[in-house]
């Protein structure tokens, strides 16, 4: 094996170590496009940076009051991300739980880097999507939240801090494969800190 092969192997290992670090960071709520470039360039050195950079606690980015409280007693949180599955989750929450709810919160989770820098207008996009969701619900959605962090952890933390009775999510979400970022519904079920209702198919929003 010539020297060139050793160089190529070393480069491949360097890049692979960096990309593994980027994947680890994405699982923990850091998904800015700059990390991919840094993973390729800095390789295993990025792991040292990541240990200091990665945040431990999901946060709230923005909140909007969207409607009046309902006549029921349930406090419901719906995860929204623009996918057909999240639309099904909203439809299920409105159609099945709507008459029993006091509070119905629609929340979208962005990564920490989008929350800080709003790269590609992710926070603005999330606010716009949530406003549309609130309108489509016919007034059933009482508040909209933009959260930052790993999706399952952010939803679970918000639910615990706000006395949410049930979290409604779609079976799958939008974005990278669940093999890379994990399945939010499964992670919430494993967490077990709050009851979870998973929407399996497409449900129309019946709040009007």
C-alpha atoms as a PDB file:
ATOM      1  CA  UNK A   1       0.000   0.000   0.000  1.00  0.00           C
ATOM      2  CA  UNK A   2       1.511   3.264  -1.107  1.00  0.00           C
ATOM      3  CA  UNK A   3       1.719   6.517   0.794  1.00  0.00           C
ATOM      4  CA  UNK A   4      -1.251   7.848  -1.149  1.00  0.00           C
ATOM      5  CA  UNK A   5      -3.500   5.161   0.336  1.00  0.00           C
ATOM      6  CA  UNK A   6      -2.419   6.072   3.861  1.00  0.00           C
ATOM      7  CA  UNK A   7      -3.214   9.699   3.149  1.00  0.00           C
ATOM      8  CA  UNK A   8      -6.632   8.844   1.712  1.00  0.00           C
ATOM      9  CA  UNK A   9      -7.464   6.623   4.693  1.00  0.00           C
ATOM     10  CA  UNK A  10      -6.380   9.330   7.132  1.00  0.00           C
ATOM     11  CA  UNK A  11      -8.526  11.915   5.313  1.00  0.00           C
ATOM     12  CA  UNK A  12     -11.516   9.547   5.292  1.00  0.00           C
ATOM     13  CA  UNK A  13     -11.191   8.866   9.023  1.00  0.00           C
ATOM     14  CA  UNK A  14     -10.800  12.602   9.707  1.00  0.00           C
ATOM     15  CA  UNK A  15     -13.976  13.469   7.766  1.00  0.00           C
ATOM     16  CA  UNK A  16     -15.926  10.528   9.204  1.00  0.00           C
ATOM     17  CA  UNK A  17     -15.084  11.615  12.756  1.00  0.00           C
ATOM     18  CA  UNK A  18     -16.252  15.132  11.976  1.00  0.00           C
ATOM     19  CA  UNK A  19     -19.506  13.954  10.394  1.00  0.00           C
ATOM     20  CA  UNK A  20     -20.237  11.693  13.359  1.00  0.00           C
ATOM     21  CA  UNK A  21     -19.830  14.717  15.612  1.00  0.00           C
ATOM     22  CA  UNK A  22     -22.216  16.710  13.388  1.00  0.00           C
ATOM     23  CA  UNK A  23     -24.770  13.871  13.653  1.00  0.00           C
ATOM     24  CA  UNK A  24     -24.370  13.813  17.439  1.00  0.00           C
ATOM     25  CA  UNK A  25     -24.944  17.569  17.578  1.00  0.00           C
ATOM     26  CA  UNK A  26     -27.995  17.346  15.294  1.00  0.00           C
ATOM     27  CA  UNK A  27     -29.511  14.793  17.665  1.00  0.00           C
ATOM     28  CA  UNK A  28     -29.098  17.355  20.424  1.00  0.00           C
ATOM     29  CA  UNK A  29     -30.730  20.246  18.640  1.00  0.00           C
ATOM     30  CA  UNK A  30     -27.869  21.864  16.694  1.00  0.00           C
ATOM     31  CA  UNK A  31     -28.610  21.727  12.975  1.00  0.00           C
ATOM     32  CA  UNK A  32     -27.078  24.828  11.434  1.00  0.00           C
ATOM     33  CA  UNK A  33     -25.566  24.285   7.962  1.00  0.00           C
ATOM     34  CA  UNK A  34     -22.210  25.593   9.147  1.00  0.00           C
ATOM     35  CA  UNK A  35     -21.668  22.523  11.317  1.00  0.00           C
ATOM     36  CA  UNK A  36     -21.470  20.250   8.268  1.00  0.00           C
ATOM     37  CA  UNK A  37     -18.683  22.377   6.808  1.00  0.00           C
ATOM     38  CA  UNK A  38     -16.906  22.443  10.176  1.00  0.00           C
ATOM     39  CA  UNK A  39     -17.229  18.676  10.462  1.00  0.00           C
ATOM     40  CA  UNK A  40     -15.460  18.135   7.155  1.00  0.00           C
ATOM     41  CA  UNK A  41     -12.749  20.712   7.871  1.00  0.00           C
ATOM     42  CA  UNK A  42     -12.060  20.156  11.562  1.00  0.00           C
ATOM     43  CA  UNK A  43     -12.824  16.442  11.802  1.00  0.00           C
ATOM     44  CA  UNK A  44     -12.296  15.042  15.317  1.00  0.00           C
ATOM     45  CA  UNK A  45     -11.291  18.499  16.606  1.00  0.00           C
ATOM     46  CA  UNK A  46     -14.971  19.454  16.292  1.00  0.00           C
ATOM     47  CA  UNK A  47     -15.770  16.997  19.083  1.00  0.00           C
ATOM     48  CA  UNK A  48     -13.829  19.202  21.502  1.00  0.00           C
ATOM     49  CA  UNK A  49     -15.795  22.247  20.383  1.00  0.00           C
ATOM     50  CA  UNK A  50     -19.082  20.347  20.482  1.00  0.00           C
ATOM     51  CA  UNK A  51     -18.669  19.412  24.121  1.00  0.00           C
ATOM     52  CA  UNK A  52     -18.687  23.102  25.043  1.00  0.00           C
ATOM     53  CA  UNK A  53     -21.173  24.244  22.414  1.00  0.00           C
ATOM     54  CA  UNK A  54     -24.026  21.755  22.853  1.00  0.00           C
ATOM     55  CA  UNK A  55     -26.818  23.048  25.052  1.00  0.00           C
ATOM     56  CA  UNK A  56     -28.462  20.888  27.662  1.00  0.00           C
ATOM     57  CA  UNK A  57     -31.880  22.520  28.052  1.00  0.00           C
ATOM     58  CA  UNK A  58     -34.518  23.316  25.385  1.00  0.00           C
ATOM     59  CA  UNK A  59     -35.770  26.902  25.409  1.00  0.00           C
ATOM     60  CA  UNK A  60     -38.722  29.007  24.285  1.00  0.00           C
ATOM     61  CA  UNK A  61     -38.103  31.262  21.279  1.00  0.00           C
ATOM     62  CA  UNK A  62     -41.482  32.949  20.781  1.00  0.00           C
ATOM     63  CA  UNK A  63     -45.078  32.788  22.001  1.00  0.00           C
ATOM     64  CA  UNK A  64     -48.296  34.102  20.437  1.00  0.00           C
ATOM     65  CA  UNK A  65     -51.756  34.087  21.961  1.00  0.00           C
ATOM     66  CA  UNK A  66     -54.048  32.765  19.257  1.00  0.00           C
ATOM     67  CA  UNK A  67     -57.520  32.312  20.741  1.00  0.00           C
ATOM     68  CA  UNK A  68     -59.678  32.103  23.838  1.00  0.00           C
ATOM     69  CA  UNK A  69     -59.665  29.234  26.292  1.00  0.00           C
ATOM     70  CA  UNK A  70     -62.114  26.432  25.681  1.00  0.00           C
ATOM     71  CA  UNK A  71     -64.857  25.109  27.968  1.00  0.00           C
ATOM     72  CA  UNK A  72     -63.101  21.870  28.864  1.00  0.00           C
ATOM     73  CA  UNK A  73     -60.328  21.010  31.310  1.00  0.00           C
ATOM     74  CA  UNK A  74     -57.660  19.339  29.170  1.00  0.00           C
ATOM     75  CA  UNK A  75     -54.405  21.097  28.363  1.00  0.00           C
ATOM     76  CA  UNK A  76     -53.188  19.791  24.989  1.00  0.00           C
ATOM     77  CA  UNK A  77     -49.904  20.347  23.117  1.00  0.00           C
ATOM     78  CA  UNK A  78     -49.640  19.584  19.377  1.00  0.00           C
ATOM     79  CA  UNK A  79     -46.302  19.268  17.598  1.00  0.00           C
ATOM     80  CA  UNK A  80     -46.344  21.043  14.218  1.00  0.00           C
ATOM     81  CA  UNK A  81     -43.681  20.986  11.505  1.00  0.00           C
ATOM     82  CA  UNK A  82     -45.520  21.414   8.204  1.00  0.00           C
ATOM     83  CA  UNK A  83     -45.619  17.699   7.366  1.00  0.00           C
ATOM     84  CA  UNK A  84     -48.847  15.836   6.491  1.00  0.00           C
ATOM     85  CA  UNK A  85     -48.354  13.835   9.700  1.00  0.00           C
ATOM     86  CA  UNK A  86     -48.348  16.959  11.849  1.00  0.00           C
ATOM     87  CA  UNK A  87     -51.468  18.176  10.034  1.00  0.00           C
ATOM     88  CA  UNK A  88     -53.044  14.862  10.975  1.00  0.00           C
ATOM     89  CA  UNK A  89     -51.991  15.414  14.583  1.00  0.00           C
ATOM     90  CA  UNK A  90     -53.637  18.830  14.642  1.00  0.00           C
ATOM     91  CA  UNK A  91     -56.787  17.437  13.049  1.00  0.00           C
ATOM     92  CA  UNK A  92     -56.909  14.659  15.643  1.00  0.00           C
ATOM     93  CA  UNK A  93     -56.392  17.094  18.521  1.00  0.00           C
ATOM     94  CA  UNK A  94     -59.129  19.434  17.273  1.00  0.00           C
ATOM     95  CA  UNK A  95     -61.591  16.748  16.236  1.00  0.00           C
ATOM     96  CA  UNK A  96     -61.180  14.305  19.109  1.00  0.00           C
ATOM     97  CA  UNK A  97     -60.076  16.463  22.029  1.00  0.00           C
ATOM     98  CA  UNK A  98     -61.266  19.922  20.983  1.00  0.00           C
ATOM     99  CA  UNK A  99     -64.559  19.961  22.923  1.00  0.00           C
ATOM    100  CA  UNK A 100     -62.749  18.806  26.079  1.00  0.00           C
ATOM    101  CA  UNK A 101     -59.863  21.284  25.971  1.00  0.00           C
ATOM    102  CA  UNK A 102     -59.211  24.398  27.982  1.00  0.00           C
ATOM    103  CA  UNK A 103     -55.879  25.064  26.278  1.00  0.00           C
ATOM    104  CA  UNK A 104     -54.702  23.826  22.870  1.00  0.00           C
ATOM    105  CA  UNK A 105     -51.120  24.846  22.138  1.00  0.00           C
ATOM    106  CA  UNK A 106     -49.535  24.409  18.706  1.00  0.00           C
ATOM    107  CA  UNK A 107     -45.730  24.254  18.897  1.00  0.00           C
ATOM    108  CA  UNK A 108     -42.945  24.018  16.356  1.00  0.00           C
ATOM    109  CA  UNK A 109     -39.392  23.178  17.363  1.00  0.00           C
ATOM    110  CA  UNK A 110     -36.360  24.684  15.619  1.00  0.00           C
ATOM    111  CA  UNK A 111     -32.723  23.946  16.317  1.00  0.00           C
ATOM    112  CA  UNK A 112     -30.661  26.120  18.641  1.00  0.00           C
ATOM    113  CA  UNK A 113     -28.687  27.659  15.792  1.00  0.00           C
ATOM    114  CA  UNK A 114     -31.838  28.733  13.944  1.00  0.00           C
ATOM    115  CA  UNK A 115     -33.137  30.257  17.164  1.00  0.00           C
ATOM    116  CA  UNK A 116     -29.936  32.277  17.662  1.00  0.00           C
ATOM    117  CA  UNK A 117     -29.204  33.323  14.085  1.00  0.00           C
ATOM    118  CA  UNK A 118     -32.533  32.627  12.346  1.00  0.00           C
ATOM    119  CA  UNK A 119     -30.610  31.196   9.397  1.00  0.00           C
ATOM    120  CA  UNK A 120     -32.786  30.903   6.289  1.00  0.00           C
ATOM    121  CA  UNK A 121     -35.626  32.563   8.222  1.00  0.00           C
ATOM    122  CA  UNK A 122     -36.511  29.401  10.117  1.00  0.00           C
ATOM    123  CA  UNK A 123     -38.054  31.201  13.089  1.00  0.00           C
ATOM    124  CA  UNK A 124     -40.049  33.524  10.830  1.00  0.00           C
ATOM    125  CA  UNK A 125     -41.208  30.501   8.843  1.00  0.00           C
ATOM    126  CA  UNK A 126     -42.244  28.722  12.041  1.00  0.00           C
ATOM    127  CA  UNK A 127     -44.245  31.733  13.249  1.00  0.00           C
ATOM    128  CA  UNK A 128     -45.985  32.002   9.873  1.00  0.00           C
ATOM    129  CA  UNK A 129     -46.837  28.296   9.850  1.00  0.00           C
ATOM    130  CA  UNK A 130     -48.219  28.448  13.381  1.00  0.00           C
ATOM    131  CA  UNK A 131     -50.365  31.467  12.515  1.00  0.00           C
ATOM    132  CA  UNK A 132     -51.824  29.529   9.581  1.00  0.00           C
ATOM    133  CA  UNK A 133     -52.417  26.522  11.819  1.00  0.00           C
ATOM    134  CA  UNK A 134     -54.249  28.673  14.370  1.00  0.00           C
ATOM    135  CA  UNK A 135     -56.450  30.119  11.643  1.00  0.00           C
ATOM    136  CA  UNK A 136     -57.213  26.701  10.170  1.00  0.00           C
ATOM    137  CA  UNK A 137     -58.259  25.411  13.583  1.00  0.00           C
ATOM    138  CA  UNK A 138     -61.180  27.816  13.643  1.00  0.00           C
ATOM    139  CA  UNK A 139     -60.166  29.349  16.953  1.00  0.00           C
ATOM    140  CA  UNK A 140     -59.502  26.079  18.763  1.00  0.00           C
ATOM    141  CA  UNK A 141     -55.747  26.761  19.002  1.00  0.00           C
ATOM    142  CA  UNK A 142     -55.312  29.071  21.995  1.00  0.00           C
ATOM    143  CA  UNK A 143     -51.547  29.706  21.788  1.00  0.00           C
ATOM    144  CA  UNK A 144     -48.597  29.186  19.432  1.00  0.00           C
ATOM    145  CA  UNK A 145     -45.062  28.424  20.627  1.00  0.00           C
ATOM    146  CA  UNK A 146     -41.724  28.325  18.846  1.00  0.00           C
ATOM    147  CA  UNK A 147     -39.307  26.190  20.867  1.00  0.00           C
ATOM    148  CA  UNK A 148     -35.607  25.456  20.394  1.00  0.00           C
ATOM    149  CA  UNK A 149     -33.796  22.189  21.009  1.00  0.00           C
ATOM    150  CA  UNK A 150     -34.153  18.493  20.144  1.00  0.00           C
ATOM    151  CA  UNK A 151     -37.838  18.106  19.142  1.00  0.00           C
ATOM    152  CA  UNK A 152     -38.877  15.394  21.620  1.00  0.00           C
ATOM    153  CA  UNK A 153     -36.961  16.928  24.524  1.00  0.00           C
ATOM    154  CA  UNK A 154     -38.312  20.414  23.783  1.00  0.00           C
ATOM    155  CA  UNK A 155     -41.921  19.203  23.643  1.00  0.00           C
ATOM    156  CA  UNK A 156     -41.527  17.106  26.784  1.00  0.00           C
ATOM    157  CA  UNK A 157     -39.941  19.959  28.720  1.00  0.00           C
ATOM    158  CA  UNK A 158     -42.631  22.422  27.670  1.00  0.00           C
ATOM    159  CA  UNK A 159     -45.321  19.904  28.592  1.00  0.00           C
ATOM    160  CA  UNK A 160     -43.846  19.408  32.052  1.00  0.00           C
ATOM    161  CA  UNK A 161     -43.429  23.112  32.748  1.00  0.00           C
ATOM    162  CA  UNK A 162     -46.950  24.005  31.586  1.00  0.00           C
ATOM    163  CA  UNK A 163     -48.985  21.183  33.107  1.00  0.00           C
ATOM    164  CA  UNK A 164     -49.893  19.714  29.714  1.00  0.00           C
ATOM    165  CA  UNK A 165     -52.204  16.693  29.978  1.00  0.00           C
ATOM    166  CA  UNK A 166     -51.458  15.135  26.584  1.00  0.00           C
ATOM    167  CA  UNK A 167     -49.047  15.719  23.693  1.00  0.00           C
ATOM    168  CA  UNK A 168     -50.329  14.976  20.169  1.00  0.00           C
ATOM    169  CA  UNK A 169     -47.780  14.276  17.431  1.00  0.00           C
ATOM    170  CA  UNK A 170     -47.645  12.643  14.017  1.00  0.00           C
ATOM    171  CA  UNK A 171     -46.109   9.249  13.418  1.00  0.00           C
ATOM    172  CA  UNK A 172     -43.228  10.727  11.463  1.00  0.00           C
ATOM    173  CA  UNK A 173     -41.981  14.247  10.966  1.00  0.00           C
ATOM    174  CA  UNK A 174     -40.447  16.459   8.372  1.00  0.00           C
ATOM    175  CA  UNK A 175     -36.745  16.785   7.626  1.00  0.00           C
ATOM    176  CA  UNK A 176     -33.945  14.260   7.837  1.00  0.00           C
ATOM    177  CA  UNK A 177     -34.596  10.546   8.138  1.00  0.00           C
ATOM    178  CA  UNK A 178     -35.752   9.330  11.529  1.00  0.00           C
ATOM    179  CA  UNK A 179     -32.697   7.042  11.444  1.00  0.00           C
ATOM    180  CA  UNK A 180     -30.568  10.167  11.713  1.00  0.00           C
ATOM    181  CA  UNK A 181     -32.616  12.383  14.028  1.00  0.00           C
ATOM    182  CA  UNK A 182     -34.859   9.826  15.701  1.00  0.00           C
ATOM    183  CA  UNK A 183     -38.624   9.451  15.801  1.00  0.00           C
ATOM    184  CA  UNK A 184     -40.203  12.150  17.955  1.00  0.00           C
ATOM    185  CA  UNK A 185     -43.261  10.060  18.817  1.00  0.00           C
ATOM    186  CA  UNK A 186     -41.137   7.101  19.927  1.00  0.00           C
ATOM    187  CA  UNK A 187     -38.817   9.302  21.967  1.00  0.00           C
ATOM    188  CA  UNK A 188     -41.766  10.932  23.741  1.00  0.00           C
ATOM    189  CA  UNK A 189     -43.246   7.532  24.492  1.00  0.00           C
ATOM    190  CA  UNK A 190     -39.923   6.333  25.892  1.00  0.00           C
ATOM    191  CA  UNK A 191     -39.630   9.487  27.987  1.00  0.00           C
ATOM    192  CA  UNK A 192     -42.947   8.694  29.640  1.00  0.00           C
ATOM    193  CA  UNK A 193     -43.262  12.033  31.458  1.00  0.00           C
ATOM    194  CA  UNK A 194     -46.538  12.950  29.710  1.00  0.00           C
ATOM    195  CA  UNK A 195     -49.270  10.957  27.889  1.00  0.00           C
ATOM    196  CA  UNK A 196     -48.755  10.921  24.110  1.00  0.00           C
ATOM    197  CA  UNK A 197     -51.374  10.570  21.376  1.00  0.00           C
ATOM    198  CA  UNK A 198     -49.934   9.597  17.995  1.00  0.00           C
ATOM    199  CA  UNK A 199     -51.835  10.423  14.805  1.00  0.00           C
ATOM    200  CA  UNK A 200     -51.445   7.559  12.374  1.00  0.00           C
ATOM    201  CA  UNK A 201     -53.137   8.924   9.248  1.00  0.00           C
ATOM    202  CA  UNK A 202     -54.438  12.113   7.685  1.00  0.00           C
ATOM    203  CA  UNK A 203     -57.201  13.899   9.565  1.00  0.00           C
ATOM    204  CA  UNK A 204     -58.859  17.066   8.379  1.00  0.00           C
ATOM    205  CA  UNK A 205     -58.969  20.001  10.803  1.00  0.00           C
ATOM    206  CA  UNK A 206     -62.603  20.177  11.874  1.00  0.00           C
ATOM    207  CA  UNK A 207     -62.550  23.231  14.111  1.00  0.00           C
ATOM    208  CA  UNK A 208     -64.717  25.383  11.833  1.00  0.00           C
END
